[in-house]
Amino acid sequence: MSEQEVGDPRAAVAPSDESARVEKAGASAGSSRGRHLFSGSAGRNLGLVVALLLLCVVGFATAGERFASVSNLMTILSLGSVLGVVSIGMTFVITTGGIDLSVGSVLGLASVWASTLATQQMADQYGWIVMVVCALAVGLAAGVINGVIIAYGNVVAFIATLAMLVAARGLAELIAQRRTQIVDVASFNDTFKGNLVGVPKIVWIFALVAVAGWFLLNRTTFGRRTVAVGGNREAARLAGINVKRHLVYVYALSGLTAGIAAVMILARTSAGSSTNGTLLELDVIAAVVVGGTLLAGGRGTIVGTVLGVLIFTTLTNVFILNNLDSSVQQIAKGAIIVVAVLLQQRLARRST
Amino acid sequence: MVNADPPVTVPLLQMQGIVKEFPGARALDGVDLEILPGEVHCLLGQNGAGKSTLIKVLAGAHQPDEGQILLDGEPISISDPVASLRHGVATMYQELDVVDGLTVAENVYLGHELATLGFSQRREAVRRTREILRRLGHSEITPGMEVGRLSAAGKQIVSMARALSHDARVIVMDEPSAVLDSEEVGNLFRVVKELTAAGVAVVYISHRLEEIREIGDRITVLKDGRTVGQNLPVSETPTAQLITLMTGRSVEYVFPDSDAPAEGTPVVLEVDGLALRGVFRDVSVQVRAGEIVGLAGLVGSGRSEILETVYGARRASAGTVRVDGKRLRAGSVASAVDAGIGLAPEERKSQGLLLDEPVYRNITLSTFARFARGGFLDERAERTAAQEQADALDLRPAGVDRAARTLSGGNQQKAMLARWLVHGCRVLLLDEPTRGVDVGARAEIYALVRALADQGAAVLVVSSEIPEVLGLADRVLVISEGRVVHEGPAVSIDEHGVLDLVMEGSVA
Ligand SMILES: Nc1ncnc2c1ncn2[C@@H]1O[C@H](COP(=O)(O)OP(=O)(O)OP(=O)(O)O)[C@@H](O)[C@H]1O
Ligand SMILES: [Mg+2]
C-alpha cells in the first residue's frame, strides 16, 4: 500500500535558476505527511483499531471479567477464524472488482463432502489428510467453476456466484440427505481440535492464512496483478496481463479458503451439515468492505479485513455476554457497516 | 510579467490571484486571467503548468484556496459545477468525461435533462442533439448511438455537443484538438468562429502553436502555476517569445535526423494480409530493425485498430503477425508481449493507467514480474527503473511515488511511454504518442523514439498530426477507409499529398 501524500523531495527545490532545469514542479515545499492522523492506509487501519478498542471498552464495562479474560479472548478468536479465513479469499475477489456470493454454500458443501460416511471410512484407513484434501478440492473446484464462468463465459460475478450459491447448497443437501454427519475420525480430531501453546489450532490456521494472504497481496506478482485487474481491467490487459486467467485464479483462491474454512468448521463443531455457512457470505463481504477494501476494485487491504472480522466477532461476543437479542445485534451490525463505510469515504477523499 | 495594453471593452470574466494547493503540490500560485466577450482566449503552458487546474477552478470542479472570480465586474462564487453552468460557463474537460453506457443524446443533456413536470422529453432532447451534431458537421453520429461504441474523437464531439447544449457565455475547451484529425479541427474552428461571432467567449487550450495562430485572439501564458504573460495579441507575438515564456528557455522544435536502415537490415515486424472484419482489410507491412513506419489517415480510418490487432488486443479475422520470423497467436496480448511488442494506447485514462496506483507501478505494469524473484516483488528495483525512465522523459513532478491521477495530462502520457522504455521492446506500437504533450517534451519524445529505433527497435507510429508522421517516420503508409492506399518513403510526400490520397481513397 502506498503513501500517496509524501511530496517529492526534489519538488522542494525552488525554481530560482531558470537556465538550470530545475522547473520540476509548481509544487510547494514540504510534505504534508502526518497532517491528517487518520488519512492514508495506515490511518484507515488506525480508525478500525480505535473502533475495536471502543468495542472492547463497552464489552468490559458491560460484562467485566467475563469479557476481559483469556478464555473469552480465545472464544472470540476461534469464532472469528472461520469468518476470517473466508474473508481473506474474498478480499482478493473484491479487489479485482468482483464478488463471490457462493462462499457460504461452498463451505457447507465441502464440510458435508468431507464428512460423508465414505470419506470418514477412508480417513480412518489413510488418515485425516483424506478429509482435508476432500474439503479443499471441493472448495477449489467450485472456485474454478465460478472463475471460468465469470472470466471466459463473460457472466457477471454476482450472477455466476449466485447460481453457485444455490446449486452448491442443493448438492450439499442431496449428499447429506438433510442429516448432520458427526465427525468421528480420531486422527482428524487429534490434529485439528484443541490448543497449540494455549491457542486453539483453528486460530493458528486463521493466522497462517492471514499472513500468507498479506504477503500474497502486497509482496507478490499475484497481488500486483489482482490490484491492476481491479484498478483498470483494460489497462491491465493491454499491459500484457492475462486478465481472464488471473480471474480464474482469484475465484479459485476464494473457493479454496471456503474449503479451508470447512475443515475448521468440522474441527470446531464436529458436524458436517448442509446448513453450515448459511448466510456467511454477507458477514464476509461486510467484514471486507468495513476493512477498507473498495467494492469497485483496485484497492484491497488484508490488515483491514482482519480488523473488520475482529470488530464483527467482538460485537457478537459482547451481545451474547449481555444476553441481548440477536435481532438487536443485527441492527447494530447494519449501523456499523454504514458508519464505517461513510467514515472511510470521508478519509479516502481527504487523502487524495 | 509581459503585459499588453489594457483592453477597451469590459472583461466578461476575470480570475485574479487564484491559488490552488494539492497535498504536496501548489498547482496554482496566483494566476490572473481576463476574458473579453467574443474573443478566443488561448491558454498556453507546459505540461503541469496548471492550465487544467485553472479551468477546473472556473468550472467549479476544484475550490480555489485564494483569489477571486469576477463576472461582468461583479465577484461571484463558484461552489460547484452547477453554479459554474448557471453563470454561463460550459467546460469541455481534457480527459473525456462522457458516460459510456448512455446514448449520445443522454450524454449531451446529462445533468440538465429536458423535462416538464419531471417527465423527460426524450424526443426534444434527441431533436436538439441532432441539430447540434449537424452544426458540428457530424451528422453521422446519431443521438441514439451508445457512446461507448464511439472512438475517442467521437467522444470528444459528444463532449463538445454537450458544451454547446448549454446557453453558455464562455465555453472552455481543454485540448479539444488532441484527439481530432485535421479535417475535424477545421470543423471545430468553424464552430468556434460561429460562437465568437455571436459574442460567446472561448477559452482554448492547446499545445499546437499553429492552431493558436489560426484561431486565437489573445494569449495568456502559465508557467509553474503563475501567469507569466497576459493578454498577448496573437498576431503580434512571435512564437519564439511564447516558447521562451512557457519554458524559460528556447527549444528547437525539430525532428531528429532520420537515418533509415539499410536494405539488408533484418525485418523485425512482419504483418501479412491482416484484416479485422468491418474495420480494415489486407494490411501488410514490414518494419526493419531501426526503422520507424508511420500510419497516416483520418480518425476512424482504422489506424488505431490496426495497431491493436497487431498487438493481439483484437482478434484478426485474417492474416498473420510475425516478430523475428516467429508467428504470434492471433488475439493474444500475452504472446505479443512475450515476443517483445509494446503498445502505448490512444486513450491513456481508460486503456493505459491505474489512476490510483503510484506512478512507478504504472510504469512497471508490464514488467513488474521481471523484477520479481520467485513471485516476490522487488519494489526497490522497480522504483529505480521507473525513476530512471521518468527522468529520461523529464516527468514533472519527477517523483514516482505519487498517484498517477495527480499528474497533468501530458505527464500521464510520458508515464505511458516510460512503461515501454522499461520494457525495452523489439517492436514499439505508438498510438498518438505526443497527444497533449508540450513543445519541449515533444522534441524529447521524438529524440527518444529515434534513439530506440537506433538501438534496433522496430517502431510503428499512428498520429493525427500529419507533419509529425512525416517528420518522425522513415516510411509512411496512408490509410483510408481501412485500406492502405499508399506506401512510400516519408521524404517523398508532403502533407497535401497525404490529404489528397486520403480523400481519393474515401471517394473510391
Ligand atoms: N489531484 C491532484 N493532486 C495533486 N496534484 C495535482 C492534482 N491535480 C493536478 N496536480 C498537479 O498540479 C499541477 C498542474 O496540473 P494541470 O493538470 O493543471 O497541468 P496542465 O497545465 O493542464 O498540464 P497538461 O498540459 O499536461 O495537461 C501538476 O504539477 C500536477 O501534478
Ligand atoms: Mg491539462
Coordinates of C-alpha atoms in Angstrom, one line a residue, chain B residues 80-252:
Chain B
D80 CA -19.8 23.5 -7.7
P81 CA -20.2 22.7 -11.4
V82 CA -23.8 23.6 -11.4
A83 CA -23.0 27.1 -10.2
S84 CA -20.5 27.4 -13.0
L85 CA -23.0 26.4 -15.6
R86 CA -25.6 28.8 -14.1
H87 CA -23.1 31.6 -14.6
G88 CA -22.8 30.7 -18.2
V89 CA -19.5 28.8 -18.2
A90 CA -19.5 25.5 -20.0
T91 CA -16.4 23.3 -19.9
M92 CA -15.0 20.5 -22.1
Y93 CA -12.5 18.7 -19.9
Q94 CA -9.2 17.4 -21.1
E95 CA -10.0 13.9 -20.1
L96 CA -13.1 12.7 -21.8
D97 CA -16.0 12.8 -19.3
V98 CA -18.7 11.0 -21.2
V99 CA -20.7 8.1 -19.8
D100 CA -20.1 5.0 -22.0
G101 CA -23.4 3.3 -21.2
L102 CA -25.6 6.2 -22.2
T103 CA -26.7 7.3 -25.6
V104 CA -25.3 10.4 -27.3
A105 CA -28.4 12.4 -26.5
E106 CA -28.5 11.3 -22.9
N107 CA -24.8 12.4 -22.6
V108 CA -25.4 15.7 -24.1
Y109 CA -28.3 16.5 -21.7
L110 CA -26.7 14.8 -18.7
G111 CA -27.3 16.9 -15.7
H112 CA -29.7 19.3 -17.4
E113 CA -32.2 16.9 -18.8
L114 CA -35.1 18.4 -20.6
A115 CA -38.2 17.7 -18.7
T116 CA -41.7 19.0 -18.0
L117 CA -43.1 18.2 -14.5
G118 CA -40.4 15.5 -14.1
F119 CA -41.2 13.7 -17.4
S120 CA -38.2 13.7 -19.6
Q121 CA -38.8 15.0 -23.1
R122 CA -36.7 12.5 -24.9
R123 CA -37.9 13.4 -28.3
E124 CA -37.0 17.1 -27.8
A125 CA -33.6 16.1 -26.5
V126 CA -33.0 13.9 -29.5
R127 CA -34.1 16.6 -31.9
R128 CA -31.8 19.3 -30.3
T129 CA -28.9 16.9 -30.1
R130 CA -29.2 16.1 -33.8
E131 CA -29.2 19.8 -34.6
I132 CA -26.1 20.4 -32.6
L133 CA -24.3 17.5 -34.2
R134 CA -25.3 18.8 -37.6
R135 CA -23.9 22.2 -36.6
L136 CA -20.7 20.4 -35.6
G137 CA -20.5 18.7 -39.0
H138 CA -21.1 15.3 -37.6
S139 CA -24.5 14.1 -38.8
E140 CA -23.1 10.6 -38.9
I141 CA -23.2 10.4 -35.2
T142 CA -26.9 9.9 -34.3
P143 CA -28.4 10.8 -31.0
G144 CA -29.4 7.3 -30.2
M145 CA -25.9 5.8 -30.5
E146 CA -24.3 4.4 -27.4
V147 CA -21.3 6.5 -26.6
G148 CA -19.2 3.5 -25.6
R149 CA -19.1 2.5 -29.2
L150 CA -17.6 5.8 -30.4
S151 CA -14.0 6.4 -31.0
A152 CA -12.0 8.9 -28.9
A153 CA -12.7 11.5 -31.5
G154 CA -16.4 10.7 -31.5
K155 CA -16.5 11.1 -27.7
Q156 CA -14.7 14.4 -28.0
I157 CA -17.5 15.5 -30.3
V158 CA -20.2 14.4 -27.9
S159 CA -18.4 16.3 -25.2
M160 CA -18.3 19.4 -27.5
A161 CA -22.0 18.9 -28.2
R162 CA -22.7 18.9 -24.5
A163 CA -20.9 22.2 -24.1
L164 CA -22.9 23.7 -26.9
S165 CA -26.2 22.4 -25.4
H166 CA -25.9 25.0 -22.7
D167 CA -26.6 28.6 -23.5
A168 CA -23.1 29.5 -22.4
R169 CA -21.4 32.9 -22.4
V170 CA -18.0 31.3 -22.0
I171 CA -17.0 27.9 -23.4
V172 CA -13.8 26.4 -22.1
M173 CA -12.0 23.8 -24.2
D174 CA -9.2 21.9 -22.7
E175 CA -7.1 20.4 -25.5
P176 CA -10.1 19.6 -27.7
S177 CA -8.0 19.1 -30.8
A178 CA -5.7 16.4 -29.2
V179 CA -7.9 13.6 -30.4
L180 CA -9.1 15.2 -33.6
D181 CA -7.6 15.0 -37.1
S182 CA -7.0 18.0 -39.3
E183 CA -10.4 17.9 -41.0
E184 CA -12.2 17.8 -37.7
V185 CA -10.1 20.5 -36.3
G186 CA -11.3 22.6 -39.3
N187 CA -14.9 21.8 -38.2
L188 CA -14.1 22.7 -34.7
F189 CA -12.7 26.1 -35.7
R190 CA -15.7 26.9 -37.9
V191 CA -17.9 26.3 -34.8
V192 CA -15.6 28.4 -32.6
K193 CA -15.9 31.2 -35.1
E194 CA -19.7 31.0 -35.2
L195 CA -19.7 31.1 -31.4
T196 CA -17.4 34.1 -31.1
A197 CA -19.4 36.0 -33.8
A198 CA -22.4 35.6 -31.5
G199 CA -20.5 37.1 -28.7
V200 CA -19.6 33.9 -26.8
A201 CA -16.0 33.9 -25.4
V202 CA -13.9 30.7 -25.9
V203 CA -11.0 29.7 -23.7
Y204 CA -8.9 27.5 -25.8
I205 CA -6.1 25.2 -24.6
S206 CA -3.7 23.5 -27.0
H207 CA -0.1 22.6 -27.3
R208 CA -0.2 23.1 -31.1
L209 CA 1.0 26.6 -31.7
E210 CA -0.2 26.6 -35.3
E211 CA -3.7 26.3 -34.1
I212 CA -3.3 29.2 -31.8
R213 CA -2.1 31.2 -34.7
E214 CA -5.1 30.3 -36.8
I215 CA -7.9 30.8 -34.3
G216 CA -6.7 32.8 -31.3
D217 CA -7.1 36.4 -30.4
R218 CA -5.2 36.8 -27.2
I219 CA -2.9 34.6 -25.2
T220 CA -2.2 34.1 -21.5
V221 CA 0.9 32.0 -20.7
L222 CA 1.2 30.0 -17.5
K223 CA 4.4 28.6 -16.1
D224 CA 4.7 26.7 -12.8
G225 CA 1.3 27.9 -11.7
R226 CA 1.9 31.6 -12.3
T227 CA 0.8 33.9 -15.1
V228 CA 4.0 34.9 -16.9
G229 CA 2.4 36.6 -19.9
Q230 CA -1.1 38.1 -20.1
N231 CA -3.3 39.2 -22.9
L232 CA -0.7 39.0 -25.6
P233 CA -2.2 39.6 -29.0
V234 CA -1.7 36.5 -31.2
S235 CA -0.9 38.5 -34.3
E236 CA 2.0 40.4 -32.7
T237 CA 3.7 37.8 -30.5
P238 CA 6.4 35.8 -32.1
T239 CA 6.5 32.1 -31.5
A240 CA 10.0 32.2 -30.1
Q241 CA 8.8 34.6 -27.4
L242 CA 5.9 32.3 -26.5
I243 CA 8.2 29.3 -26.2
T244 CA 10.6 31.3 -24.0
L245 CA 7.8 32.4 -21.8
M246 CA 6.5 28.9 -21.4
T247 CA 9.7 27.0 -20.9
G248 CA 12.1 29.6 -19.7
R249 CA 14.5 28.5 -22.4
S250 CA 14.4 28.2 -26.1
V251 CA 13.6 24.9 -27.7
E252 CA 14.5 23.7 -31.1

